[in-house]
PDB file of C-alpha atoms and ligand atoms in Angstrom:
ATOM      1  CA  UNK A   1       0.000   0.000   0.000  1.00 70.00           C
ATOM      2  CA  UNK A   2       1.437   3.760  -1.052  1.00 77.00           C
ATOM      3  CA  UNK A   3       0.848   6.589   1.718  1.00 87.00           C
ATOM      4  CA  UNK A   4       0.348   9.786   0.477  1.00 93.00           C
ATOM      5  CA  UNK A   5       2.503  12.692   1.874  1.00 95.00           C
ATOM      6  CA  UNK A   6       0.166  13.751   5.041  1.00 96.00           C
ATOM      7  CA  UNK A   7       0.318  10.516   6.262  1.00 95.00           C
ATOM      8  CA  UNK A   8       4.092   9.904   5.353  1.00 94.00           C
ATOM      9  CA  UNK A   9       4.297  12.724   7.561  1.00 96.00           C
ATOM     10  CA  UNK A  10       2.155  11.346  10.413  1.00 97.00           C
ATOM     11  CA  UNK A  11       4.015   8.256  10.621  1.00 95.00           C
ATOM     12  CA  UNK A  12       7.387   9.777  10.550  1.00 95.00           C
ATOM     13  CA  UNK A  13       5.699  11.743  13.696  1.00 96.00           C
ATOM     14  CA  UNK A  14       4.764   8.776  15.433  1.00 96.00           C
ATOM     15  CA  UNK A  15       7.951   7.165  14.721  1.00 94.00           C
ATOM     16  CA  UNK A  16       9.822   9.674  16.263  1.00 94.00           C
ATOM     17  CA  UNK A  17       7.450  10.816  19.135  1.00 94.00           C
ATOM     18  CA  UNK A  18       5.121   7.972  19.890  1.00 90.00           C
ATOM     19  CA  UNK A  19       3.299   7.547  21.879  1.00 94.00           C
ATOM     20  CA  UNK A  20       1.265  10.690  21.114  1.00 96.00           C
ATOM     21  CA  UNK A  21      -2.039  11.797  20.982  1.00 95.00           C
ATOM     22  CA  UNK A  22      -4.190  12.401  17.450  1.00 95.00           C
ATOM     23  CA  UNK A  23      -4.263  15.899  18.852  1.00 94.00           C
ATOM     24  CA  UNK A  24      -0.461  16.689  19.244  1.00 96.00           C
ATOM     25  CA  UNK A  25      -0.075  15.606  15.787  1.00 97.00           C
ATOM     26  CA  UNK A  26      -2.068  17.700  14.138  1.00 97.00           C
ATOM     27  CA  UNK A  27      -0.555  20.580  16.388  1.00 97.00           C
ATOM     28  CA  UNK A  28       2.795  19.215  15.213  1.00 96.00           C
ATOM     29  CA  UNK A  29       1.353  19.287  11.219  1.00 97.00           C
ATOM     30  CA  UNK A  30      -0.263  22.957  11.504  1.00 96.00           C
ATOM     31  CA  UNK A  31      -3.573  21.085  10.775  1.00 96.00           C
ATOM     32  CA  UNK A  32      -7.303  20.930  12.661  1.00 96.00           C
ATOM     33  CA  UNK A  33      -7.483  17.310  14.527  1.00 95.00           C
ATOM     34  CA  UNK A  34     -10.634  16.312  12.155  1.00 95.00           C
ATOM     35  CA  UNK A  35      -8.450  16.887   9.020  1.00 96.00           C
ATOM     36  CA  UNK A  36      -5.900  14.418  10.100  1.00 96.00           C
ATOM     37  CA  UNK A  37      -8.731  12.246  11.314  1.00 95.00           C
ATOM     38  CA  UNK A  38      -9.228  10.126   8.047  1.00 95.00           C
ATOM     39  CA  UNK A  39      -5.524   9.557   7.728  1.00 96.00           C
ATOM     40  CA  UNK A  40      -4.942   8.222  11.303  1.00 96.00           C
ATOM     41  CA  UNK A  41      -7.887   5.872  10.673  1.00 94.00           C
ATOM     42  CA  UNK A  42      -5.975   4.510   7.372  1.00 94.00           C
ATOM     43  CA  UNK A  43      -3.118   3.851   9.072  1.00 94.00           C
ATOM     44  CA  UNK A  44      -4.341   2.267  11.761  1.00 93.00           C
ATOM     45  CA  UNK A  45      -6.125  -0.021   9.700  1.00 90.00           C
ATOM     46  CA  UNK A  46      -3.404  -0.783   7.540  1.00 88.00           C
ATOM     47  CA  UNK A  47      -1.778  -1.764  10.608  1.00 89.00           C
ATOM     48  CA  UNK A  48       0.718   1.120  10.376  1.00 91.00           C
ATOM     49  CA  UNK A  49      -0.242   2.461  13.806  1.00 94.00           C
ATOM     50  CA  UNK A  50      -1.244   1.036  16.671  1.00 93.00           C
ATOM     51  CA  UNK A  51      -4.143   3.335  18.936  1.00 92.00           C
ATOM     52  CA  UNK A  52      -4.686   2.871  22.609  1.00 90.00           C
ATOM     53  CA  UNK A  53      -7.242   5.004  24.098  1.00 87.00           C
ATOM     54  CA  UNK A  54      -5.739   8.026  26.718  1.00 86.00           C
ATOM     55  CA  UNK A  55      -2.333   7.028  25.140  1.00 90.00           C
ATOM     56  CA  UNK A  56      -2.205   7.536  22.075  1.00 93.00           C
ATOM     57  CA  UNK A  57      -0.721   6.541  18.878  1.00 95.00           C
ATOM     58  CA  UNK A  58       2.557   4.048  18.402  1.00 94.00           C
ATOM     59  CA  UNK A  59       4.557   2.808  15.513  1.00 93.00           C
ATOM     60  CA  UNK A  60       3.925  -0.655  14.848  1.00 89.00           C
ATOM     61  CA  UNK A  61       6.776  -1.203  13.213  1.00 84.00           C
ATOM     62  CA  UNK A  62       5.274  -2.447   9.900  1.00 78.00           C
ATOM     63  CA  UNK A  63       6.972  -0.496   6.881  1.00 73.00           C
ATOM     64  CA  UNK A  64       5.469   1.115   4.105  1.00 69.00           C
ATOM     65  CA  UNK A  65       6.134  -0.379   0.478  1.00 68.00           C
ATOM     66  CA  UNK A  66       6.936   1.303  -2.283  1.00 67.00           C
ATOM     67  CA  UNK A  67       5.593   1.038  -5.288  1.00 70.00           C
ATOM     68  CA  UNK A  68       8.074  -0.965  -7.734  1.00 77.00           C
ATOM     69  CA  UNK A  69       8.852   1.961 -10.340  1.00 76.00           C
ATOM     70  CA  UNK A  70       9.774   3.754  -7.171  1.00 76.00           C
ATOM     71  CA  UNK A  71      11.688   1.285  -5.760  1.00 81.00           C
ATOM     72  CA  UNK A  72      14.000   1.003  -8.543  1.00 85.00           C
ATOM     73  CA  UNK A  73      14.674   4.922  -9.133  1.00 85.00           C
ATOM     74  CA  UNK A  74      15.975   4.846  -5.356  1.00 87.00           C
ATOM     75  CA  UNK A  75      18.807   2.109  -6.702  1.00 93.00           C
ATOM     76  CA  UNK A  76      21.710   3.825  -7.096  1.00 95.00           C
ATOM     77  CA  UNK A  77      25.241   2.070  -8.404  1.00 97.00           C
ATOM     78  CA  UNK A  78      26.999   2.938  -5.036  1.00 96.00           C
ATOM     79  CA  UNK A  79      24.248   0.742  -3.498  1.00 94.00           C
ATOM     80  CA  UNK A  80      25.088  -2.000  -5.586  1.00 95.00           C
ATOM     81  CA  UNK A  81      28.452  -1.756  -6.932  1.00 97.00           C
ATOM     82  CA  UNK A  82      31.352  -4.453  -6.534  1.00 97.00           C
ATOM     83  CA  UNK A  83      35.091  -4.042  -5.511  1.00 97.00           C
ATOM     84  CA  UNK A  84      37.157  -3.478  -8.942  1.00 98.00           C
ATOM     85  CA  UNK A  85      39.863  -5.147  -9.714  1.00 98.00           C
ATOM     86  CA  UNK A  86      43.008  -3.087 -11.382  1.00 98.00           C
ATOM     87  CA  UNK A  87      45.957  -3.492 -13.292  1.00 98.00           C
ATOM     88  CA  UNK A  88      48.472  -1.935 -14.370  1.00 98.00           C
ATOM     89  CA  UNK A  89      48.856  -1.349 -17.895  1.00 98.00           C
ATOM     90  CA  UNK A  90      52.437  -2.618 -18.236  1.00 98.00           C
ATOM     91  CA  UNK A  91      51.307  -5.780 -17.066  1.00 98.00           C
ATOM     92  CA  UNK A  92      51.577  -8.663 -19.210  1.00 98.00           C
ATOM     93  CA  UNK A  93      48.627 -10.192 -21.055  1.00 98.00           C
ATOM     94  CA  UNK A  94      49.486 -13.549 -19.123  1.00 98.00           C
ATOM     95  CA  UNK A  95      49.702 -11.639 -15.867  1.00 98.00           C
ATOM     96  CA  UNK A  96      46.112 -10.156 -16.505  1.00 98.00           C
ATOM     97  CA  UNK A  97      45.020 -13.771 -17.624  1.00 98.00           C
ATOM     98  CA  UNK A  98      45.813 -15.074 -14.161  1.00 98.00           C
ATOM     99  CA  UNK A  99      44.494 -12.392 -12.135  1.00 98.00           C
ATOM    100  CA  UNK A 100      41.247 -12.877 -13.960  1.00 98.00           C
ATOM    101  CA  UNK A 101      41.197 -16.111 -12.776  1.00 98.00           C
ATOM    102  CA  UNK A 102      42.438 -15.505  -9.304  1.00 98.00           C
ATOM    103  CA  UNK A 103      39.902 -12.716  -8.809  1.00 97.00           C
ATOM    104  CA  UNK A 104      37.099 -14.884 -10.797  1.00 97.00           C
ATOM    105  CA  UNK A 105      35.795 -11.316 -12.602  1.00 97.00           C
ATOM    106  CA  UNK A 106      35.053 -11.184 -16.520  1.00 97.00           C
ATOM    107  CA  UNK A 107      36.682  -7.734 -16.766  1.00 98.00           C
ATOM    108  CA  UNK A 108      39.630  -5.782 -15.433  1.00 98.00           C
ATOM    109  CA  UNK A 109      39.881  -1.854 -15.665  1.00 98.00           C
ATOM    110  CA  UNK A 110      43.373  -1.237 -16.769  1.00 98.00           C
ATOM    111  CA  UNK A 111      45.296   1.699 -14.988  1.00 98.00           C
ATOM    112  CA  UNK A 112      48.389   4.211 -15.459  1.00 98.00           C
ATOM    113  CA  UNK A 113      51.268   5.210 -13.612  1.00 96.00           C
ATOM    114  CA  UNK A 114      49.028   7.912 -11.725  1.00 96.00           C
ATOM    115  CA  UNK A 115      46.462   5.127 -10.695  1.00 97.00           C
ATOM    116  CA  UNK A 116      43.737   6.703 -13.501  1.00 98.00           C
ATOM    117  CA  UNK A 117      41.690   4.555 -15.433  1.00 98.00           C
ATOM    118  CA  UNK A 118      43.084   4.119 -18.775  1.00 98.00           C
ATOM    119  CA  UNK A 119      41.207   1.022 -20.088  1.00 98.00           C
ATOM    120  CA  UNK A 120      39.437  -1.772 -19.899  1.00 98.00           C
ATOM    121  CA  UNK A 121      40.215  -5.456 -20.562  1.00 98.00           C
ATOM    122  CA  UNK A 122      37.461  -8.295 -20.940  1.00 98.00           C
ATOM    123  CA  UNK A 123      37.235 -11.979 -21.066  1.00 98.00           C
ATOM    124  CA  UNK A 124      37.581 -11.680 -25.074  1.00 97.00           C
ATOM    125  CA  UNK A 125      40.058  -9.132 -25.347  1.00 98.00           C
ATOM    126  CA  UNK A 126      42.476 -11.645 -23.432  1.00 97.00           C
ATOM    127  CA  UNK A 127      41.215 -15.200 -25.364  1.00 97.00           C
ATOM    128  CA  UNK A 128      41.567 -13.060 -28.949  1.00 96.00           C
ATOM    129  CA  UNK A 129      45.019 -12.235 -27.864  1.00 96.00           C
ATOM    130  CA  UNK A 130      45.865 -15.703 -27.005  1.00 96.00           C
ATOM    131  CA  UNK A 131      45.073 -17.021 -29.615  1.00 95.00           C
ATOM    132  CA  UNK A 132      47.377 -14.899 -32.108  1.00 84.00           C
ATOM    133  CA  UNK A 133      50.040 -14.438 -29.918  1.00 84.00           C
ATOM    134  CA  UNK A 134      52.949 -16.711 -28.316  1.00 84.00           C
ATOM    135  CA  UNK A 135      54.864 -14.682 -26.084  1.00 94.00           C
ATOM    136  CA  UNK A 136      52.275 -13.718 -23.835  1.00 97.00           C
ATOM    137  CA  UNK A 137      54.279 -12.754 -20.706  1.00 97.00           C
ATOM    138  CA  UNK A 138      55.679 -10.314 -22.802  1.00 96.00           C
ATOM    139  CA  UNK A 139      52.966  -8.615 -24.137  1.00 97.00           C
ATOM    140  CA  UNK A 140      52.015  -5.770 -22.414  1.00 98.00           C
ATOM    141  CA  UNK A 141      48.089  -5.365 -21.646  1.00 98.00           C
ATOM    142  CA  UNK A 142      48.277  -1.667 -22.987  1.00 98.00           C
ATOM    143  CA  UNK A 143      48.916  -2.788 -26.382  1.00 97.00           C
ATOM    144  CA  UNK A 144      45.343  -4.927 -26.503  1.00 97.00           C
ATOM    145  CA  UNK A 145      42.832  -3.047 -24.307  1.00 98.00           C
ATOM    146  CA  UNK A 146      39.909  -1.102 -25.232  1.00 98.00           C
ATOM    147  CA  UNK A 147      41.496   2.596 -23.716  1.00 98.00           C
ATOM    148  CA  UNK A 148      40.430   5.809 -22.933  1.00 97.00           C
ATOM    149  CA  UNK A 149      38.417   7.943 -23.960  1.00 96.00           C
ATOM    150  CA  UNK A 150      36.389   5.397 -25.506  1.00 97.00           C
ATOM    151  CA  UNK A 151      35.726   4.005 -21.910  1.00 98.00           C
ATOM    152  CA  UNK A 152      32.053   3.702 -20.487  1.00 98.00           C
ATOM    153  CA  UNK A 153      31.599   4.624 -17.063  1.00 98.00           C
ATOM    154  CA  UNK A 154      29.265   5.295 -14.276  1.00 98.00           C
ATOM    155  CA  UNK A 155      29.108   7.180 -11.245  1.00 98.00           C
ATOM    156  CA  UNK A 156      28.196   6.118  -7.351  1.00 98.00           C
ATOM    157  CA  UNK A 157      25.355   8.844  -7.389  1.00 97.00           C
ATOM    158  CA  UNK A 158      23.602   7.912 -10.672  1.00 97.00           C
ATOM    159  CA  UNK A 159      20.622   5.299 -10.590  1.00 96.00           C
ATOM    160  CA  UNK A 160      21.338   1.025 -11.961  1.00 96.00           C
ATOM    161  CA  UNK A 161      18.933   1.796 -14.507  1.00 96.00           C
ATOM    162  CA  UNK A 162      21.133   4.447 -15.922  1.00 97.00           C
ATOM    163  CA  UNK A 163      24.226   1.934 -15.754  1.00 98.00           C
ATOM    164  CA  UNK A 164      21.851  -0.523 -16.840  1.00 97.00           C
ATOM    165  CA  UNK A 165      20.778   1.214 -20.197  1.00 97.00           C
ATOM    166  CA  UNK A 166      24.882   2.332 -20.849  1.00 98.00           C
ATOM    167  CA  UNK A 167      25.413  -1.430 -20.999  1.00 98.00           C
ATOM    168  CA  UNK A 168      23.070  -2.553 -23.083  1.00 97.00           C
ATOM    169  CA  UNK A 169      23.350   0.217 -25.380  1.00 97.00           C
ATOM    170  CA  UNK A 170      27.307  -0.179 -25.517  1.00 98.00           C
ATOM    171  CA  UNK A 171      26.610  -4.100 -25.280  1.00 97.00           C
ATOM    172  CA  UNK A 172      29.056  -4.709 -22.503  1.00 98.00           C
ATOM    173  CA  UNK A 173      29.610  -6.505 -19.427  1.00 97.00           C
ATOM    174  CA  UNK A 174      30.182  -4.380 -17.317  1.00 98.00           C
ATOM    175  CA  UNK A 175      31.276  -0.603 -16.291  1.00 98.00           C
ATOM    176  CA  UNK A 176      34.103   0.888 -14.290  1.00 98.00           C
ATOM    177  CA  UNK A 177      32.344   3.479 -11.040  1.00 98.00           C
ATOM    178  CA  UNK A 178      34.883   6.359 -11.111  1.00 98.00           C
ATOM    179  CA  UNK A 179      35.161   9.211  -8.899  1.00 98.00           C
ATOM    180  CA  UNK A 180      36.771  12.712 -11.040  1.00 98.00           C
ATOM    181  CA  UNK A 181      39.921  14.114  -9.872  1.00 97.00           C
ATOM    182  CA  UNK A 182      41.878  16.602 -11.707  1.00 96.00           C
ATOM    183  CA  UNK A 183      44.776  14.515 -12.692  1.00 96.00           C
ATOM    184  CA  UNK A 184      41.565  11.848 -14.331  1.00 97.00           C
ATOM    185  CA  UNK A 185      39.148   9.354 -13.781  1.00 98.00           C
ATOM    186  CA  UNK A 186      39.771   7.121 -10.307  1.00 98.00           C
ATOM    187  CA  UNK A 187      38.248   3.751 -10.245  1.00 98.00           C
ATOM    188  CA  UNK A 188      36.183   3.126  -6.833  1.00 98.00           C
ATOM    189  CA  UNK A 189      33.856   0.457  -8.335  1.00 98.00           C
ATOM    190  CA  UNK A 190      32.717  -2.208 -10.987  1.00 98.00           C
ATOM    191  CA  UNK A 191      28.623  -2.459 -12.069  1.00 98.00           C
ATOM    192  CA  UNK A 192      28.377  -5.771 -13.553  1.00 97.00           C
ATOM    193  CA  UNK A 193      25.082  -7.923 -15.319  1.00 96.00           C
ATOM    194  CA  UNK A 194      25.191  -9.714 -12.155  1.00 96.00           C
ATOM    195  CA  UNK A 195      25.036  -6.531 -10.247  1.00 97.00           C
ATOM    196  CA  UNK A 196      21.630  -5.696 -12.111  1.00 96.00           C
ATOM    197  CA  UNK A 197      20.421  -9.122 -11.615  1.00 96.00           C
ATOM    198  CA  UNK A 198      21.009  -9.257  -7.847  1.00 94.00           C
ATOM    199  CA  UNK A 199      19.213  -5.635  -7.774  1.00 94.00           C
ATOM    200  CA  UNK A 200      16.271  -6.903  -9.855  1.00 93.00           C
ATOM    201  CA  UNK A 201      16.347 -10.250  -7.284  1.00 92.00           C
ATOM    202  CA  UNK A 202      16.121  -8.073  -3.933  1.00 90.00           C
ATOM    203  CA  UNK A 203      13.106  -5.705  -5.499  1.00 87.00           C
ATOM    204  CA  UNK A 204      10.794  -8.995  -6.251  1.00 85.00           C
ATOM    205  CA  UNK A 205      11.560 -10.390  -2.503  1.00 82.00           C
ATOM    206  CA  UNK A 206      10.854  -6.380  -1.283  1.00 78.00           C
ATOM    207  CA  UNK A 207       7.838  -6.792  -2.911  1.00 72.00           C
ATOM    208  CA  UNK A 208       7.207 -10.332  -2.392  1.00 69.00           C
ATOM    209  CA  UNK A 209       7.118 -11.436  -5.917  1.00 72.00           C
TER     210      UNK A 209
HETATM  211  P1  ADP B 301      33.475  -9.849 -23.783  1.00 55.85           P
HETATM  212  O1  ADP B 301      34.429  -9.191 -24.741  1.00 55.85           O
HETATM  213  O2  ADP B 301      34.157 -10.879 -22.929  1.00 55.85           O
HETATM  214  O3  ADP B 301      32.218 -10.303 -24.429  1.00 55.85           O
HETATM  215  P2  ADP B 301      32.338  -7.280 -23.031  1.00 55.85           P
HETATM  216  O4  ADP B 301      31.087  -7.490 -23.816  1.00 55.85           O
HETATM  217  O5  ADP B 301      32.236  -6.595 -21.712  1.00 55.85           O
HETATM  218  O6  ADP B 301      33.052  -8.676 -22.749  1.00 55.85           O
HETATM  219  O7  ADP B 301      33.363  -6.454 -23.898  1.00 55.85           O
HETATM  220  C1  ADP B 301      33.233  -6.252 -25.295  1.00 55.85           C
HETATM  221  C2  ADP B 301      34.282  -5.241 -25.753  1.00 55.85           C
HETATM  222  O8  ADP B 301      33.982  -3.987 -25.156  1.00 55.85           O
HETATM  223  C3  ADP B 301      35.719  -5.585 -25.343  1.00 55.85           C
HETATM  224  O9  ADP B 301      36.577  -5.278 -26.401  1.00 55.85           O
HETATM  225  C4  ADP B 301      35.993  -4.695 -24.144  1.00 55.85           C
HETATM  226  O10 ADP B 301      37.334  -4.270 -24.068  1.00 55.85           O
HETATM  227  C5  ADP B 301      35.077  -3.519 -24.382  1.00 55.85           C
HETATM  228  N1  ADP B 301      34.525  -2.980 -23.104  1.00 55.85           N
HETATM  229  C6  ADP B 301      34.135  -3.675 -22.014  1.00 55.85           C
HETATM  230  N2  ADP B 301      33.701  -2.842 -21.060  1.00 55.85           N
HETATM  231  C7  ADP B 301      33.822  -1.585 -21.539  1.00 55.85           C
HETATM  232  C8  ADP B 301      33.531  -0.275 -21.038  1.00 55.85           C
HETATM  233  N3  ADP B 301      33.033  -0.081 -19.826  1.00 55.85           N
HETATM  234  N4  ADP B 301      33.774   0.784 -21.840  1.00 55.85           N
HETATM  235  C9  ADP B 301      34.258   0.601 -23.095  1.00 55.85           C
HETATM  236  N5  ADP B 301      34.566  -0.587 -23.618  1.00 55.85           N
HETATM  237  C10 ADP B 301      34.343  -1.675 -22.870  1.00 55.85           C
END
């Protein structure tokens, strides 16, 4: 059930304040008793609020759900993001082939001397490579990466549909969560497809789907 903003308002009171009386609340709201009246009685029935007569109102702990479209505009990539792994982008192609492995991610986000992103390596880059190329532990991963600035990224703030629709449009695995500093991009995150899936999983069990 979706509460409208009075009674947002009125349960945030209670929440804070409870037990109080129908009467300090709508002293608290700048409102006559009998306007609030029809919103205390909706809450209480949805089992927001608990009444006991000469007490007043409590919280009864139950939450309000949002509605789903809501629910997913409030998921932002900071929320969901993953720890990224780095290398350096001196590092040989075989190097990065066993720390994809050891880390068990499908891309790594390739960095410079100064610790900025500089590019991106995925599970195809490194299997086209080997495939052409012998002397892999020579081969430096700058040479074969996809580099800046044709690099998609993301930022903590912005919402998983946003990252979402960057991927699918750019038809990628995943995208690098940077932070801007003046000397370029930092990398303080990975948004992966299992990212979005695992956000998609925990709004059907919010919602009990
Ligand atoms: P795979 O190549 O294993 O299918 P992707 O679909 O993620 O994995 O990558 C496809 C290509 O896009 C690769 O060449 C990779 O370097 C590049 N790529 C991956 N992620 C990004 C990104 N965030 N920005 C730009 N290019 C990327």
């Amino acid at each position: 059930m979706e509460l409208n903003k009075r009674q947002t308002e009125i349960l945030e009171i209670v929440k804070l304040d409870g037990p109080i009386t129908g009467e300090q609340i709508a002293e608290r709201l700048k409102l006559a008793r009998a306007t609030i009246r029809p919103d205390l009685a909706i809450l209480t029935m949805a089992g927001f609020l608990d009444a006991r007569p000469r007490v007043g109102y409590f919280y009864s702990g139950k939450k309000p759900t949002q509605s789903v479209s809501d629910g997913m505009i409030g998921m932002k990539v900071g929320d969901f993001q993953s720890i990224p792994v780095v290398v350096n982008e001196n590092v040989s192609v075989y190097d990065a082939i066993c720390q994809m492995f050891l880390e068990d991610v499908g891309t790594l986000f390739v960095v410079d001397k100064s610790s900025c992103l500089s590019g991106v390596l995925s599970r195809k880059d490194l299997l086209r490579t080997s495939i052409g190329t012998t002397e892999l532990e020579k081969l430096p991963v700058h040479v074969i990466m996809t580099r800046m600035p044709n690099i998609t990224y993301c930022k903590k703030q912005d919402t998983l549909i946003h990252a979402a629709k960057k991927m699918m449009d750019k038809q990628i695995d995943s995208l690098p969560v940077i932070v801007e500093k003046s000397k370029g991009l930092e990398v303080v995150g990975r948004i992966t497809k299992t990212n979005i899936t695992a956000a998609f999983l925990s709004l059907a069990e919010e919602h009990e789907l």
